[in-house]
Coordinates of C-alpha atoms in Angstrom, one line a residue:
Chain K
X1 CA 116.2 59.9 45.0
X2 CA 115.1 61.2 48.3
X3 CA 118.2 63.2 49.0
X4 CA 116.9 66.3 47.2
X5 CA 119.2 69.2 46.3
X6 CA 119.7 72.6 47.9
X7 CA 119.4 75.9 46.0
X8 CA 119.2 79.6 46.7
X9 CA 115.9 81.4 46.0
X10 CA 116.4 84.3 43.6
X11 CA 112.7 85.3 43.5
X12 CA 109.5 83.9 44.9
X13 CA 106.3 84.6 43.2
X14 CA 103.2 83.0 44.7
X15 CA 103.7 79.2 44.5
X16 CA 106.6 79.4 42.1
X17 CA 110.2 80.4 42.9
X18 CA 113.2 80.9 40.7
X19 CA 116.0 79.0 42.4
X20 CA 119.8 79.1 41.7
X21 CA 121.5 75.7 41.8
X22 CA 125.2 76.5 41.4
X23 CA 124.6 79.0 38.6
X24 CA 121.7 77.1 37.0
X25 CA 118.4 78.8 37.5
X26 CA 115.3 76.6 37.8
X27 CA 111.6 77.1 38.5
X28 CA 110.6 75.3 41.7
X29 CA 107.1 74.9 43.2
X30 CA 106.4 76.1 46.7
X31 CA 103.1 74.2 47.2
X32 CA 104.3 71.9 50.0
X33 CA 107.0 73.9 51.8
X34 CA 105.7 74.7 55.3
X35 CA 107.4 78.0 55.8
X36 CA 107.4 81.4 54.0
X37 CA 110.1 81.5 51.4
X38 CA 111.7 84.6 50.1
X39 CA 114.7 85.8 48.0
X40 CA 117.9 84.8 49.6
X41 CA 116.5 81.7 51.4
X42 CA 117.8 78.2 50.7
X43 CA 115.4 75.4 50.0
X44 CA 115.7 71.7 49.4
X45 CA 114.3 70.7 46.1
X46 CA 112.9 67.2 45.5
X47 CA 111.3 66.3 42.1
X48 CA 110.7 70.0 41.4
X49 CA 109.1 70.9 44.7
X50 CA 110.7 72.7 47.7
X51 CA 110.2 70.2 50.5
X52 CA 111.8 72.3 53.2
X53 CA 113.4 75.6 53.9
X54 CA 117.0 75.1 55.0
X55 CA 117.7 77.0 58.3
X56 CA 120.4 79.6 57.6
X57 CA 122.8 78.1 60.1
X58 CA 122.8 74.9 58.2
X59 CA 123.2 76.2 54.7
X60 CA 127.0 76.1 54.6
X61 CA 127.3 72.5 55.8
X62 CA 124.5 71.4 53.5
X63 CA 126.1 73.0 50.5
X64 CA 129.5 71.5 51.4
X65 CA 128.0 68.0 51.4
X66 CA 126.5 68.4 48.0
X67 CA 129.5 70.0 46.5
X68 CA 131.6 67.0 47.6
X69 CA 129.0 64.7 46.0
X70 CA 128.9 66.6 42.8
X71 CA 132.6 66.5 42.4
X72 CA 132.4 62.7 42.3
X73 CA 132.7 60.7 39.1
X74 CA 130.0 60.8 36.4
X75 CA 128.9 57.3 37.2
X76 CA 128.7 57.8 41.0
X77 CA 125.2 56.9 42.0
X78 CA 124.6 59.5 44.7
X79 CA 125.9 62.2 42.4
X80 CA 123.7 61.0 39.6
X81 CA 120.6 61.2 41.9
X82 CA 121.5 64.8 42.8
X83 CA 121.9 65.7 39.1
X84 CA 118.5 64.1 38.3
X85 CA 117.0 66.4 40.9
X86 CA 118.4 69.3 39.0
X87 CA 116.6 68.1 35.9
X88 CA 113.4 68.1 37.8
X89 CA 112.3 71.5 36.7
X90 CA 112.4 73.4 33.5
X91 CA 115.1 76.0 33.1
X92 CA 113.4 79.3 33.8
X93 CA 113.9 80.6 30.3
X94 CA 112.7 77.5 28.5
X95 CA 109.5 77.6 30.5
X96 CA 108.8 81.2 29.7
X97 CA 109.4 80.4 26.0
X98 CA 106.9 77.5 26.0
X99 CA 104.3 79.7 27.6
X100 CA 104.6 82.4 25.1
Chain H
X1 CA 125.9 60.5 80.8
X2 CA 127.3 59.3 77.5
X3 CA 123.8 59.3 76.0
X4 CA 123.5 63.0 76.4
X5 CA 126.9 63.6 74.8
X6 CA 125.7 61.8 71.7
X7 CA 122.4 63.7 71.7
X8 CA 124.0 67.1 71.9
X9 CA 126.5 66.2 69.2
X10 CA 123.7 65.5 66.7
X11 CA 122.8 69.1 66.5
X12 CA 126.3 70.1 65.3
X13 CA 127.9 67.1 63.6
X14 CA 130.6 68.2 61.3
X15 CA 131.2 66.7 57.9
X16 CA 134.1 64.5 57.2
X17 CA 135.4 64.8 60.7
X18 CA 137.7 61.8 60.9
X19 CA 138.2 62.1 64.7
X20 CA 134.5 62.2 65.3
X21 CA 133.9 59.3 63.1
X22 CA 136.6 57.3 64.9
X23 CA 135.1 58.3 68.3
X24 CA 131.6 57.2 67.3
X25 CA 132.9 53.9 65.8
X26 CA 134.9 53.2 69.0
X27 CA 131.8 54.0 71.1
X28 CA 129.8 51.6 69.0
X29 CA 132.5 48.9 69.5
X30 CA 132.4 49.4 73.3
X31 CA 128.6 49.1 73.3
X32 CA 128.8 45.9 71.5
X33 CA 131.5 44.5 73.7
X34 CA 129.3 45.4 76.7
X35 CA 126.2 43.8 75.1
X36 CA 128.2 40.7 74.0
X37 CA 126.0 39.3 71.3
X38 CA 124.9 39.8 67.7
X39 CA 122.3 42.4 66.9
X40 CA 120.4 43.1 63.7
X41 CA 119.5 46.7 62.9
X42 CA 117.6 47.7 59.8
X43 CA 117.4 50.9 57.8
X44 CA 114.7 51.5 55.2
X45 CA 116.1 54.0 52.8
X46 CA 118.0 53.7 49.5
X47 CA 119.9 56.9 50.2
X48 CA 121.1 55.5 53.6
X49 CA 122.4 52.4 51.8
X50 CA 124.1 54.6 49.2
X51 CA 125.9 56.5 51.9
X52 CA 126.7 53.4 54.0
X53 CA 128.2 51.7 51.0
X54 CA 129.8 54.7 49.4
X55 CA 131.7 55.7 52.5
X56 CA 132.4 52.0 53.4
X57 CA 130.7 52.5 56.8
X58 CA 130.3 48.7 57.4
X59 CA 134.1 48.5 57.6
X60 CA 134.1 50.5 60.8
X61 CA 131.0 48.8 62.4
X62 CA 131.4 46.1 65.1
X63 CA 131.4 42.6 63.7
X64 CA 128.4 41.7 65.7
X65 CA 126.3 44.5 64.3
X66 CA 124.4 43.3 61.2
X67 CA 123.2 46.5 59.6
X68 CA 120.7 45.6 56.8
X69 CA 118.6 47.5 54.4
X70 CA 114.9 46.8 54.4
X71 CA 112.2 47.8 52.0
X72 CA 113.7 51.2 51.3
X73 CA 113.5 51.3 47.5
X74 CA 110.1 52.4 46.1
X75 CA 111.0 51.3 42.6
X76 CA 112.1 47.8 43.9
X77 CA 108.8 47.2 45.8
X78 CA 106.6 48.2 42.9
X79 CA 104.8 44.9 42.2
X80 CA 104.7 43.1 38.9
X81 CA 101.0 43.7 38.2
X82 CA 101.6 47.5 38.7
X83 CA 104.3 47.4 36.0
X84 CA 101.9 45.3 33.9
X85 CA 99.2 48.0 34.2
X86 CA 101.6 50.5 32.8
X87 CA 102.8 48.1 30.0
X88 CA 99.2 47.4 29.0
X89 CA 98.3 51.2 28.9
X90 CA 101.4 51.7 26.7
X91 CA 100.3 48.9 24.4
X92 CA 96.9 50.6 24.2
X93 CA 98.5 53.8 22.9
X94 CA 98.9 55.9 26.1
X95 CA 102.1 57.8 26.6
X96 CA 103.6 56.6 29.9
X97 CA 105.5 59.3 31.8
X98 CA 107.5 58.0 34.6
X99 CA 110.7 58.5 36.8
X100 CA 113.8 57.0 35.1
X101 CA 114.3 53.9 37.2
X102 CA 110.8 52.6 36.6
X103 CA 111.4 52.0 32.9
X104 CA 113.5 48.9 33.4
X105 CA 111.7 47.3 36.3
X106 CA 110.5 43.9 35.2
X107 CA 106.8 43.2 35.0
X108 CA 105.3 39.8 34.7
X109 CA 105.8 39.7 31.0
X110 CA 108.0 42.7 30.3
X111 CA 109.3 46.0 31.4
X112 CA 108.3 49.4 30.1
X113 CA 111.7 49.5 28.3
X114 CA 110.6 46.4 26.4
X115 CA 107.2 47.8 25.7
X116 CA 109.0 50.8 24.3
X117 CA 111.1 48.7 22.0
X118 CA 107.9 47.3 20.7
X119 CA 106.6 50.7 19.9
X120 CA 105.2 51.9 23.2
X121 CA 105.7 55.6 24.0
X122 CA 107.5 56.0 27.3
X123 CA 108.8 59.3 28.5
X124 CA 111.3 59.7 31.4
X125 CA 110.4 62.7 33.6
X126 CA 112.1 64.1 36.6
X127 CA 109.1 65.9 38.1
X128 CA 105.3 65.5 38.1
X129 CA 105.0 68.9 36.4
X130 CA 106.9 67.6 33.4
X131 CA 104.2 64.9 33.0
X132 CA 101.5 67.5 33.1
X133 CA 103.4 69.6 30.5
X134 CA 103.7 66.6 28.3
X135 CA 100.0 66.1 28.4
X136 CA 99.5 69.8 27.5
X137 CA 101.7 69.4 24.4
X138 CA 100.1 66.2 23.3
X139 CA 96.8 65.0 21.9
X140 CA 97.4 61.4 23.2
X141 CA 96.4 60.2 26.7
X142 CA 99.3 60.8 29.0
X143 CA 99.5 58.5 32.1
X144 CA 101.9 59.5 34.9
X145 CA 103.1 56.2 36.3
X146 CA 103.9 57.7 39.7
X147 CA 106.3 56.0 42.1
X148 CA 108.0 56.9 45.3
X149 CA 107.5 57.0 49.0
X150 CA 105.8 59.8 51.0
X151 CA 108.5 62.4 50.0
X152 CA 107.7 62.0 46.3
X153 CA 103.9 61.3 46.7
X154 CA 103.5 64.8 48.2
X155 CA 104.7 66.3 44.9
X156 CA 102.1 64.2 43.0
X157 CA 99.5 65.4 45.5
X158 CA 100.5 69.0 44.9
X159 CA 99.9 68.8 41.1
X160 CA 96.5 67.2 41.6
X161 CA 95.5 70.0 44.0
X162 CA 96.9 72.7 41.8
X163 CA 94.0 71.8 39.5
X164 CA 93.7 72.8 35.9
X165 CA 95.0 69.5 34.7
X166 CA 94.5 68.7 31.0
X167 CA 91.8 66.2 30.2
X168 CA 94.2 63.8 28.6
X169 CA 96.2 63.5 31.9
X170 CA 95.8 60.8 34.5
X171 CA 97.8 59.1 37.2
X172 CA 98.7 55.5 37.7
X173 CA 99.8 55.5 41.3
X174 CA 102.5 53.1 42.5
X175 CA 103.2 55.4 45.5
X176 CA 104.0 53.5 48.7
X177 CA 103.8 54.4 52.3
X178 CA 106.7 53.2 54.4
X179 CA 105.6 52.9 58.1
X180 CA 103.2 50.0 57.5
X181 CA 106.0 48.1 55.7
X182 CA 108.3 48.5 58.6
X183 CA 105.7 46.9 60.9
X184 CA 105.3 43.9 58.6
X185 CA 109.0 43.4 58.2
X186 CA 109.4 43.7 62.0
X187 CA 107.1 40.8 62.4
X188 CA 109.0 38.4 60.2
X189 CA 110.3 36.1 62.8
X190 CA 113.6 35.1 61.0
X191 CA 114.7 38.7 60.7
X192 CA 115.2 39.4 64.5
X193 CA 115.3 43.1 63.9
X194 CA 116.0 44.8 67.2
X195 CA 116.1 48.4 66.0
X196 CA 115.2 50.6 63.1
X197 CA 117.1 53.5 61.6
X198 CA 114.3 55.6 60.0
X199 CA 114.9 57.7 56.9
X200 CA 115.5 61.4 57.6
X201 CA 113.9 63.0 54.6
X202 CA 110.7 60.9 54.7
X203 CA 110.4 61.9 58.3
X204 CA 110.9 65.6 57.2
X205 CA 107.4 65.2 55.8
X206 CA 105.7 62.8 58.2
X207 CA 107.5 63.9 61.4
X208 CA 109.1 61.5 63.8
X209 CA 106.0 61.4 66.0
X210 CA 104.4 59.0 63.4
X211 CA 106.7 56.2 64.7
X212 CA 105.5 56.3 68.3
X213 CA 102.5 54.0 67.8
X214 CA 104.7 51.5 66.0
X215 CA 107.2 51.4 68.8
X216 CA 104.4 50.9 71.3
X217 CA 103.0 48.1 69.3
X218 CA 106.2 46.2 68.5
X219 CA 108.6 47.3 71.2
X220 CA 111.4 47.9 68.7
X221 CA 113.1 51.3 69.1
X222 CA 113.4 53.6 66.2
X223 CA 116.0 56.3 65.6
X224 CA 115.6 58.9 62.8
X225 CA 118.9 59.6 61.2
X226 CA 120.4 61.8 58.5
X227 CA 122.5 60.9 55.4
X228 CA 126.0 62.1 56.3
X229 CA 128.3 59.2 57.4
X230 CA 128.5 60.9 60.9
X231 CA 124.7 61.2 61.1
X232 CA 124.4 57.5 60.4
X233 CA 127.1 56.5 62.9
X234 CA 125.6 58.7 65.6
X235 CA 122.1 57.3 64.9
X236 CA 123.5 53.7 65.2
X237 CA 125.2 54.5 68.5
X238 CA 122.0 55.9 69.9
X239 CA 119.9 53.0 68.5
X240 CA 122.3 50.5 70.1
X241 CA 122.2 52.3 73.4
X242 CA 118.4 52.1 73.3
X243 CA 118.6 48.4 72.6
X244 CA 121.1 47.8 75.4
X245 CA 118.9 49.8 77.8
X246 CA 115.7 48.0 76.7
X247 CA 114.2 51.5 76.0
X248 CA 111.3 51.2 73.5
X249 CA 111.2 54.8 72.2
X250 CA 111.5 56.9 69.1
X251 CA 114.5 59.3 69.0
X252 CA 115.3 62.0 66.6
X253 CA 119.0 62.2 65.7
X254 CA 118.4 64.4 62.7
X255 CA 116.9 67.5 64.4
X256 CA 118.5 69.7 61.6
X257 CA 115.8 68.5 59.3
X258 CA 113.1 66.6 61.3
X259 CA 110.6 67.7 63.8
X260 CA 108.0 65.7 65.7
X261 CA 105.1 67.1 63.7
X262 CA 106.8 67.1 60.3
X263 CA 105.7 69.2 57.4
X264 CA 101.9 69.7 58.1
X265 CA 101.3 71.5 54.8
X266 CA 102.6 68.6 52.8
X267 CA 100.8 66.0 55.0
X268 CA 97.5 67.8 54.6
X269 CA 97.9 67.7 50.8
X270 CA 99.1 64.1 50.8
X271 CA 96.1 62.8 52.7
X272 CA 93.6 65.0 50.8
X273 CA 94.7 63.4 47.5
X274 CA 95.6 59.9 48.6
X275 CA 94.2 57.2 50.9
X276 CA 95.9 54.0 51.9
X277 CA 95.1 50.7 50.4
X278 CA 96.5 47.2 51.1
X279 CA 98.6 45.7 48.4
X280 CA 101.5 43.5 47.6
X281 CA 105.1 44.9 47.8
X282 CA 107.2 43.0 45.3
X283 CA 108.7 39.9 46.9
X284 CA 107.9 40.9 50.4
X285 CA 104.3 40.5 51.5
X286 CA 100.9 42.1 51.4
X287 CA 101.3 45.3 53.2
X288 CA 98.1 46.6 54.8
X289 CA 97.8 50.3 54.1
X290 CA 101.1 50.2 52.3
X291 CA 99.9 51.6 48.9
X292 CA 98.8 55.1 48.3
X293 CA 95.8 55.3 46.0
X294 CA 93.9 58.3 44.7
X295 CA 90.7 59.1 46.6
X296 CA 87.3 58.9 45.0
X297 CA 87.1 62.6 44.5
X298 CA 90.0 62.3 42.0
X299 CA 88.6 59.2 40.2
X300 CA 88.5 61.2 36.9
X301 CA 92.3 61.4 36.9
X302 CA 92.9 57.9 38.2
X303 CA 94.1 55.8 35.3
X304 CA 92.8 52.6 37.0
X305 CA 89.3 54.1 36.8
X306 CA 89.6 56.0 33.6
X307 CA 90.7 53.1 31.6
X308 CA 89.8 49.4 31.5
X309 CA 93.2 47.8 32.1
X310 CA 93.0 44.3 30.9
X311 CA 95.9 42.3 32.3
X312 CA 94.7 38.9 31.1
X313 CA 96.7 39.3 27.9
X314 CA 99.9 39.2 29.9
X315 CA 98.9 36.3 32.0
X316 CA 100.3 33.6 29.8
X317 CA 103.8 35.0 30.4
X318 CA 105.7 33.2 33.1
X319 CA 108.7 34.9 34.7
X320 CA 112.0 33.6 33.2
X321 CA 113.9 30.8 34.9
X322 CA 116.5 33.4 35.9
X323 CA 113.9 35.7 37.5
X324 CA 112.7 32.8 39.5
X325 CA 116.1 32.5 41.1
X326 CA 116.1 36.2 42.1
X327 CA 116.1 36.8 45.9
X328 CA 115.2 40.5 45.8
X329 CA 112.2 39.8 48.1
X330 CA 114.4 38.1 50.7
X331 CA 116.9 40.9 50.5
X332 CA 114.3 43.6 51.0
X333 CA 112.8 41.6 53.9
X334 CA 116.3 41.5 55.6
X335 CA 116.6 37.8 55.2
X336 CA 119.5 37.8 52.6
X337 CA 122.1 40.0 51.2
X338 CA 123.2 40.4 47.5
X339 CA 126.1 38.1 48.4
X340 CA 123.6 35.3 49.0
X341 CA 122.3 35.5 45.4
X342 CA 123.8 33.3 42.8
X343 CA 122.9 35.7 40.0
X344 CA 124.5 38.8 41.7
X345 CA 127.2 40.4 39.5
X346 CA 127.1 37.4 37.1
X347 CA 123.8 37.0 35.2
X348 CA 122.4 40.0 37.1
X349 CA 124.2 43.3 36.5
X350 CA 123.0 47.0 36.2
X351 CA 123.3 46.8 32.4
X352 CA 121.2 43.7 32.3
X353 CA 119.2 43.4 35.6
X354 CA 117.2 40.3 36.5
X355 CA 115.6 41.7 39.6
X356 CA 114.3 45.1 40.6
X357 CA 117.0 45.7 43.2
X358 CA 119.6 45.8 40.4
X359 CA 117.6 48.3 38.4
X360 CA 117.1 51.2 40.8
X361 CA 119.9 53.4 42.2
X362 CA 118.1 52.9 45.5
X363 CA 118.2 49.1 45.2
X364 CA 120.5 47.2 47.5
X365 CA 122.0 45.1 44.7
X366 CA 122.8 48.0 42.4
X367 CA 124.3 49.9 45.3
X368 CA 126.4 47.0 46.4
X369 CA 127.4 46.4 42.7
X370 CA 128.7 49.9 42.5
X371 CA 130.3 50.5 45.8
X372 CA 130.7 47.0 47.3
X373 CA 128.5 46.2 50.3
X374 CA 130.6 44.7 53.0
X375 CA 134.2 45.8 52.7
X376 CA 136.7 43.3 54.2
X377 CA 139.1 45.5 56.2

């Protein structure tokens, strides 16, 4: 549960960012990340909050680790924890729908 | 200086590098041959245990290194009365919103899953915001039964500070703060812990500097490590070197993620919302300052102050005979492994857990049940 999951910022708007996790776009809060975040940056999402900005030189390795994890079997515990992190935020569209 | 070699490697460890894994494991073997006795090292993170078990790391560790998991599972250390509070609130008609693993953790009388079977409304959420959204969409009282260590508590703090919370929303905090628990476990005489591997992502928030006082006080070196198999091996090599040299210091072997100061923005929010309180960690001990509780300023959203939670109605219930044989507490204190438990894998399995460590994906028992704990190679 404390592994988090990395994603690419599509758009940052105040305290909310739209973040792409392997093609799935989610809304992630920026309240507790300690560096400015902008489109193109990678962040680590934990329970719907960006807890850190991933330095650009580490992005590739970080993604490789998670991709290996996500290829694991459905019942693999580490993979399941990562998938849970993806459920931690409303899909961008669903959120806009409920606000309307 | 071999030490420096290891330090410089930590900045650029490559994933799945067999040669490097072998080199680290050989180095560890040499260190232990030099030291010539058994050493117990403890880590305190469910994700570390997952990685150690998943990649079978114990099979490449020296026989005289006993690498054990301490109180690294926030769900597992949630005490029975904390679960009872949530159960009573559910019985009283509140909707309980909580992270998945909390639902099946046994309380004194029952788990939230059992309360749900009896008509209680329990909602699994993956983020604190979802609990708030649930309250917005509902007329009922929604109680966010919040669990997790520092890393997760900062998210709870953020939703509190963001304000504009619906009136029917409150928080039942079971958040825990790890550093004091490491101190308590370090003092248990039978554990003989000579070094700690501290969790990388918790330290991302708190910074590694937070461990300096602890090292001064107890003289046990601490190395912060990441979650890749190579990160873990490199951290263990460094920790063992510190033990051999008698160096009582904190070292950061995860500089990719962790700084000395940590994430100050998150820390500031965490401590504005939460204060520490002493309380029991399930099966382990009373941990001074080990619980995170909402400060007075936020009493209006503190479920413990908003509701009268009467636990007396659960008091007649005695834990089952099976539960009394559970050794989760000893496992989390580093005094036993799942292999020492007569229930493990028999009466106690993930589908039908007796103890909290078999419930959570961060619990030692569930991790060992899935991956095996100590491969015989």
